Coordinates of C-alpha atoms in Angstrom, one line a residue:
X1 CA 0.0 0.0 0.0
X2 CA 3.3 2.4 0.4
X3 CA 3.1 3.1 -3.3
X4 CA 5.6 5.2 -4.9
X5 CA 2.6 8.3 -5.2
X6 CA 1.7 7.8 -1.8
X7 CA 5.1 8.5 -0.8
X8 CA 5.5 11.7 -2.8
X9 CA 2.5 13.3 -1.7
X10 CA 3.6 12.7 2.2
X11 CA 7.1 14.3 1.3
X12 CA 6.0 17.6 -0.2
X13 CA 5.0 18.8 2.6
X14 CA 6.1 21.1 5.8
X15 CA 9.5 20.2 6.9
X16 CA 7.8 19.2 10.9
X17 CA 5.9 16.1 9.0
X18 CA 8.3 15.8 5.8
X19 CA 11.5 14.3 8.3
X20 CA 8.9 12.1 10.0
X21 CA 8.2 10.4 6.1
X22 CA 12.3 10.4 5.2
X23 CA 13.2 8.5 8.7
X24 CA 10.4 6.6 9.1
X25 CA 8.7 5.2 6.0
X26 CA 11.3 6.1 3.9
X27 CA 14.2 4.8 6.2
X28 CA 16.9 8.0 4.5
X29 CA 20.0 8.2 5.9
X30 CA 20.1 10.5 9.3
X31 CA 22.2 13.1 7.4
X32 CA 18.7 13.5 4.9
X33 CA 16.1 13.4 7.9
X34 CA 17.8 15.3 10.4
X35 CA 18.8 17.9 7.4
X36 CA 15.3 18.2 7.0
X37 CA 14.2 18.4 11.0
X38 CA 16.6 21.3 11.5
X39 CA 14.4 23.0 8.9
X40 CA 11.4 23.1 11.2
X41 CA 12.6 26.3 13.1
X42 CA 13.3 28.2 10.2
X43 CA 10.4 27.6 7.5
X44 CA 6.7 26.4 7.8
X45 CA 4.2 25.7 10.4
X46 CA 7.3 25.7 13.0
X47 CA 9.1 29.1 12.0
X48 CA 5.2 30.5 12.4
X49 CA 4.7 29.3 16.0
X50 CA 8.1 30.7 16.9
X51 CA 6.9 34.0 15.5
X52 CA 4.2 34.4 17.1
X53 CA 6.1 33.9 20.8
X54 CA 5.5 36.5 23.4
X55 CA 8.5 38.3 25.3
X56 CA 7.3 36.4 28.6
X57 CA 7.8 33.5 26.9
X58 CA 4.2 32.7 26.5
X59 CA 2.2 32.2 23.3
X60 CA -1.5 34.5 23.8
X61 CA -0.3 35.1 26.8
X62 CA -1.6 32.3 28.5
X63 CA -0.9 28.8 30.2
X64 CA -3.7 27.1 29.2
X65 CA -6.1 29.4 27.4
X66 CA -5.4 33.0 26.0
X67 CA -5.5 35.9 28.1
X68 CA -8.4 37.6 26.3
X69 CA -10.6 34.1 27.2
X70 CA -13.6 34.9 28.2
X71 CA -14.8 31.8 30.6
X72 CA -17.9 33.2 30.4
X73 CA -18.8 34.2 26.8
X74 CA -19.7 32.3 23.7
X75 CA -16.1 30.8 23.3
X76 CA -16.7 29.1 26.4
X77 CA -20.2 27.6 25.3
X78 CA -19.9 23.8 25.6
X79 CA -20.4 23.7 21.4
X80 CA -17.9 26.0 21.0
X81 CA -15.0 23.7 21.8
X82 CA -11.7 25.5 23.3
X83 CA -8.8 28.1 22.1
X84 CA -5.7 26.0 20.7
X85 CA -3.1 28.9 21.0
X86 CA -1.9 29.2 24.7
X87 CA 1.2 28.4 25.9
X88 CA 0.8 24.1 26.6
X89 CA -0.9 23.8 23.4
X90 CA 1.7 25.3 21.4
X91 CA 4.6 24.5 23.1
X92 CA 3.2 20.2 22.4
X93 CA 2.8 20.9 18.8
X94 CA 6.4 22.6 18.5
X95 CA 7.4 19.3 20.4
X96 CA 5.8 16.4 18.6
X97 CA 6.5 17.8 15.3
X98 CA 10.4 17.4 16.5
X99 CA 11.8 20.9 16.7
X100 CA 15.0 21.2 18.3
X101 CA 14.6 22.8 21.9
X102 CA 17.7 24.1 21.7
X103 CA 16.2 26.8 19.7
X104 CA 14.0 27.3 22.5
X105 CA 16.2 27.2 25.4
X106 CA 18.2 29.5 23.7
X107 CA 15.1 31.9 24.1
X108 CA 15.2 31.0 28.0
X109 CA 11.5 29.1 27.5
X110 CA 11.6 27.5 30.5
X111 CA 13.2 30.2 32.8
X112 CA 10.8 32.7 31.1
X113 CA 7.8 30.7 31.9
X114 CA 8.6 29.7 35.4
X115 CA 8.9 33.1 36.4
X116 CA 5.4 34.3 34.1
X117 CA 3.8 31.6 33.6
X118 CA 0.8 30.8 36.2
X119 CA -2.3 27.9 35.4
X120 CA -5.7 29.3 35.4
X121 CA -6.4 26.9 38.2
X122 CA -5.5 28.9 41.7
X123 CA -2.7 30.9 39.7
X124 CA 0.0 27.9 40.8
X125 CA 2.9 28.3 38.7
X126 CA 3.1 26.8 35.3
X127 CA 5.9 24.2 35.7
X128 CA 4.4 23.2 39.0
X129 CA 1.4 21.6 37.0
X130 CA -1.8 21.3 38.2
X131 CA -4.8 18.9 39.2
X132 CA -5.6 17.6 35.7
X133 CA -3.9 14.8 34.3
X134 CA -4.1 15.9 30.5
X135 CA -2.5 19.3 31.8
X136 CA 0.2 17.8 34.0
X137 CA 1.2 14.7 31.1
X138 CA 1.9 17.8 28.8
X139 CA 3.9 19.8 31.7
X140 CA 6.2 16.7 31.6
X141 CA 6.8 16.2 28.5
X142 CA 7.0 19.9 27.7
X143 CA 9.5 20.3 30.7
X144 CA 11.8 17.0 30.2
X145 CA 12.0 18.8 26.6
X146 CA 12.7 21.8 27.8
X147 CA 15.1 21.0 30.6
X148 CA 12.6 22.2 33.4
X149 CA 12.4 20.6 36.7
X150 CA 9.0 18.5 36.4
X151 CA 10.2 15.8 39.1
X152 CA 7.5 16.9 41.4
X153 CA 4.9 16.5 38.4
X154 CA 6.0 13.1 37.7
X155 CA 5.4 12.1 41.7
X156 CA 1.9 13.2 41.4
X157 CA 1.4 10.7 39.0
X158 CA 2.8 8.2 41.0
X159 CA 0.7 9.3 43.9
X160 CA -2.8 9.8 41.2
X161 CA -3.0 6.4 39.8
X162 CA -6.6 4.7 40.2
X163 CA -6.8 1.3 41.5
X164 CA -8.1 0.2 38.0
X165 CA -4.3 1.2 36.7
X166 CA -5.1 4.4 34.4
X167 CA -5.8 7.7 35.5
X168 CA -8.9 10.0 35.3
X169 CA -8.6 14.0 35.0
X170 CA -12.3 14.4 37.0
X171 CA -10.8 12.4 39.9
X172 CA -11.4 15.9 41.8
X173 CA -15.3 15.1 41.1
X174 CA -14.7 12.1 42.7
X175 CA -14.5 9.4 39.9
X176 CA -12.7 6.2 41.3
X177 CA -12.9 5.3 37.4
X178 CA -10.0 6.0 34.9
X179 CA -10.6 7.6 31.4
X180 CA -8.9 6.5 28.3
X181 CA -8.9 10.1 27.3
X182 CA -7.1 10.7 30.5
X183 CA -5.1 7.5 31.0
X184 CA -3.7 7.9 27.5
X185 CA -2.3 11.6 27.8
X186 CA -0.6 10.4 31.0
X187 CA 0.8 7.7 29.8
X188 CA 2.6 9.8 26.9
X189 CA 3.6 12.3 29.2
X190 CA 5.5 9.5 31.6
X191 CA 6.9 7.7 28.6
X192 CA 8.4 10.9 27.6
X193 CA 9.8 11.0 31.0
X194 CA 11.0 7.7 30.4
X195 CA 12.9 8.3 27.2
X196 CA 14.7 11.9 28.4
X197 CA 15.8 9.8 31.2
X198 CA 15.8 6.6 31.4
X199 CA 13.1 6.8 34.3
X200 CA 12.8 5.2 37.6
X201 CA 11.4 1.5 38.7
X202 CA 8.2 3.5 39.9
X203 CA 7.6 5.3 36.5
X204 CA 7.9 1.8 34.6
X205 CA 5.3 0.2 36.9
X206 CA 3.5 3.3 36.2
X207 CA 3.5 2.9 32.5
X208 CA 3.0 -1.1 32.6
X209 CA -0.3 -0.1 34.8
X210 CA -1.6 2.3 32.8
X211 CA -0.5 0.5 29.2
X212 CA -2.6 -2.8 30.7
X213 CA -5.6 -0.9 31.8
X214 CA -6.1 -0.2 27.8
X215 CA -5.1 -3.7 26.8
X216 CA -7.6 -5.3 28.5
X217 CA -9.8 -3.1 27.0
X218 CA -8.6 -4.2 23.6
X219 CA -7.9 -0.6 23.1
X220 CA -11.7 -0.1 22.1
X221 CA -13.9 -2.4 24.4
X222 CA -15.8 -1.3 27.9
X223 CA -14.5 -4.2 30.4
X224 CA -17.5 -4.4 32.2
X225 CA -19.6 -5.6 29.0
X226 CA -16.8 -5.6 25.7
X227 CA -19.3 -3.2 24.3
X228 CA -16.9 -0.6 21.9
X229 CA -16.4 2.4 24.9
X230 CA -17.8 5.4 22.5
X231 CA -17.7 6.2 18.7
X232 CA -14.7 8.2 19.1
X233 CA -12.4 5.3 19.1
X234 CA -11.7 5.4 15.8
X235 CA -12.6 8.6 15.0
X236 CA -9.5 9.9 13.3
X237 CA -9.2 13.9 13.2
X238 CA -5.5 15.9 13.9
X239 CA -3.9 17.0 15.6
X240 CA -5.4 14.6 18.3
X241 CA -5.3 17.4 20.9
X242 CA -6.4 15.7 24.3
X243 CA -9.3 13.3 22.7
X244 CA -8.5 9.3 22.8
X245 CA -8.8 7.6 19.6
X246 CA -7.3 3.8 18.3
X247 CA -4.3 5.2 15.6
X248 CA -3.3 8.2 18.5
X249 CA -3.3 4.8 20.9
X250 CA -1.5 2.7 18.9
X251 CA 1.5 5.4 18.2
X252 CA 1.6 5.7 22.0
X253 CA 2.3 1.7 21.9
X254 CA 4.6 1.6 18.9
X255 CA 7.0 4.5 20.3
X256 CA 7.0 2.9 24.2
X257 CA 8.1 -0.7 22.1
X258 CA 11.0 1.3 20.9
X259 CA 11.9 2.4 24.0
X260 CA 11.1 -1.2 26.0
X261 CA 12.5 -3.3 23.2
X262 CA 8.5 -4.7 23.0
X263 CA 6.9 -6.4 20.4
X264 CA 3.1 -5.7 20.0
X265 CA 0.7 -7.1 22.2
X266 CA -1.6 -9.2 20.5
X267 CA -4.8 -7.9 22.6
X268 CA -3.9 -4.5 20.3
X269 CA -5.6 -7.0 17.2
X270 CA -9.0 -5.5 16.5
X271 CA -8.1 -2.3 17.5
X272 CA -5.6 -2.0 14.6
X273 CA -8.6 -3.7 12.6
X274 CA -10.2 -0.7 13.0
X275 CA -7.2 1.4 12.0
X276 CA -6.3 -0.6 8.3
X277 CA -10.4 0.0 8.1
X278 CA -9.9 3.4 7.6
X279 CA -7.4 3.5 4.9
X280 CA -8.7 4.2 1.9
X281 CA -7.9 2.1 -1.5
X282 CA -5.0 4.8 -2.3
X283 CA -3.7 4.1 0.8
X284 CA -4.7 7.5 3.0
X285 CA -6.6 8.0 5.5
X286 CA -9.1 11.1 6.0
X287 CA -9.3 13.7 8.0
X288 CA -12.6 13.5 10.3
X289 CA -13.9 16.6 12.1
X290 CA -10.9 18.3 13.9
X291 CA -11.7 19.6 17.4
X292 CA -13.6 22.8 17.2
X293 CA -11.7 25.9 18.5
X294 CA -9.6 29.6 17.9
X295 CA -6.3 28.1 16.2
X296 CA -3.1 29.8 15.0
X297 CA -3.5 28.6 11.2
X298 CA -4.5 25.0 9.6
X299 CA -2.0 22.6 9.7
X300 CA -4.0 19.1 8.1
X301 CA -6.8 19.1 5.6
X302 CA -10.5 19.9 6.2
X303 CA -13.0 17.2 7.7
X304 CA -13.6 14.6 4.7
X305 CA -10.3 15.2 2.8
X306 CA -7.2 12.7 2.8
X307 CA -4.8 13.9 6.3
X308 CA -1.1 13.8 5.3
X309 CA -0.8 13.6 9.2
X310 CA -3.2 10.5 9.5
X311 CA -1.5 8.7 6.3
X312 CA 1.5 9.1 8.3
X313 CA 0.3 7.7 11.8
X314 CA -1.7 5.2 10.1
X315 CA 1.1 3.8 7.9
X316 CA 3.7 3.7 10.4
X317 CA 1.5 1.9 12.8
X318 CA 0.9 -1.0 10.4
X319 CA 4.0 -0.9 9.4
X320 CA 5.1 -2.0 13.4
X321 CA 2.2 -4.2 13.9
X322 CA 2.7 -6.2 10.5

């Protein structure tokens, strides 16, 4: 299904996917892919997010949302979904497209923000985290990138985990129940952890917790009944943002067997089902309805056109699994 065409549509694009294509589907030389990765901080959607940094370090002036959020206007309507271009949100799409955080500690990021930077939540400071799992996975990662000290971050993990093995961002409500959605962000955000630094005995344990608590879901299935949880499994829109879906899932798995030296786990089965499902007969996949919201500018096709982003999750996942 890697046809030559396919292939040359995925590599003229911006440099932040193009490197992904050359080193993974491609397999180029590091000299070509990293060539093309240094690119990111000088051209395209990376070069733009750079641009658009405030002197505090900050992008719109905000944490989590913008400063000029209004929490009670029609942004904030429930229909309305959320602003995209605050400080977490842009700092994990700089990251995950692989920019270089040198170019960002050069700009004093992380001093900058520790000493501006608060959460909406009670004002605590930004590289403190929070009480939200989602918000303090991508404090992690975004710190361990960025050379901040997150090691107090990473112990409320430790200290958060459900007895079920996951994690659940409305455990504040109460909920002894963990959340794919939830479970799934955390996970990244310790396996990142993991890879900066080689991690710790209880971080592992962590990750082997929260990584079963999906397999015996099959990725897709309710335990209680092996009912499919919700129709957003393999609903396929990027960027994922903080939503659970199969292929954002399954490239959680295939990067922690990199690290672990793990081969997949064959309870993943049906859930990759669902992900060759949605390739189409010229081997894309398309873009569902991204996540509603103020963004900076478009960085995948609209909802019903083929995703250069999904093509390139949804490749390189089969491409692990088979």
């Amino acid at each position: 299904m890697v046809t030559e065409a396919l292939i040359g549509w995925l590599r003229a694009s911006d440099p932040a996917l193009r490197w992904q294509v050359e080193r993974d589907l491609v397999g180029e030389p590091p000299e070509v892919w990293q060539t093309t990765r240094a690119r990111i901080a000088n051209e395209g959607f990376g070069a733009r997010l750079l641009a658009l940094q405030d002197p505090d370090a900050q992008w719109a002036g905000g944490a989590f949302f913008p400063a000029d959020f209004d929490f009670h206007g029609p942004e904030a309507a429930e229909d309305a979904g959320q602003p995209w271009t605050a400080t977490t949100w842009t700092l994990n799409s700089l990251r995950e497209w692989g920019l270089d955080p040198a170019v960002l500690r050069e700009r004093r990021t992380a001093e900058l923000l520790a000493e501006h930077s608060r959460w909406e939540y009670n004002n605590l400071p930004y590289w403190g985290g929070e009480v939200d799992c989602c918000i303090n996975a991508w404090t992690v990662a975004n710190g361990v990138w960025l050379g901040a000290d997150i090691t107090g971050v990473v112990d409320w993990f430790l200290e958060h985990r459900l007895p079920d093995g996951g994690w659940n961002c409305e455990w504040t409500e109460g909920s002894k129940r963990s959340s794919f959605h939830s479970t799934l962000n955390s996970l990244t955000g310790l396996l990142a952890y993991d890879v900066a630094t080689g991690g710790t005995d209880a971080t592992h344990a962590a990750r082997r917790s929260g990584e079963e608590y999906l397999l015996q879901r099959g990725l897709i299935r309710r335990l209680s009944t092996g009912e499919p949880v919700a129709p957003w499994v393999d609903r396929f829109a990027y960027p994922f943002r903080w939503s659970y879906n199969v292929l954002n899932a399954a490239e959680y798995f295939r990067q922690a067997s990199l690290l672990d030296g793990a081969t997949p786990d064959p309870r993943m089965a049906d859930a990759i089902e669902l992900i060759r499902a949605a390739r189409q007969p010229n081997g894309t996949w398309h873009q569902a309805r991204p996540h509603l919201g103020r963004v900076w500018f478009e960085v995948d096709a609209p909802a019903g056109e083929p995703s250069k982003w999904l093509t390139l999750f949804g490749t390189r996942v089969l491409a692990w699994w088979d």
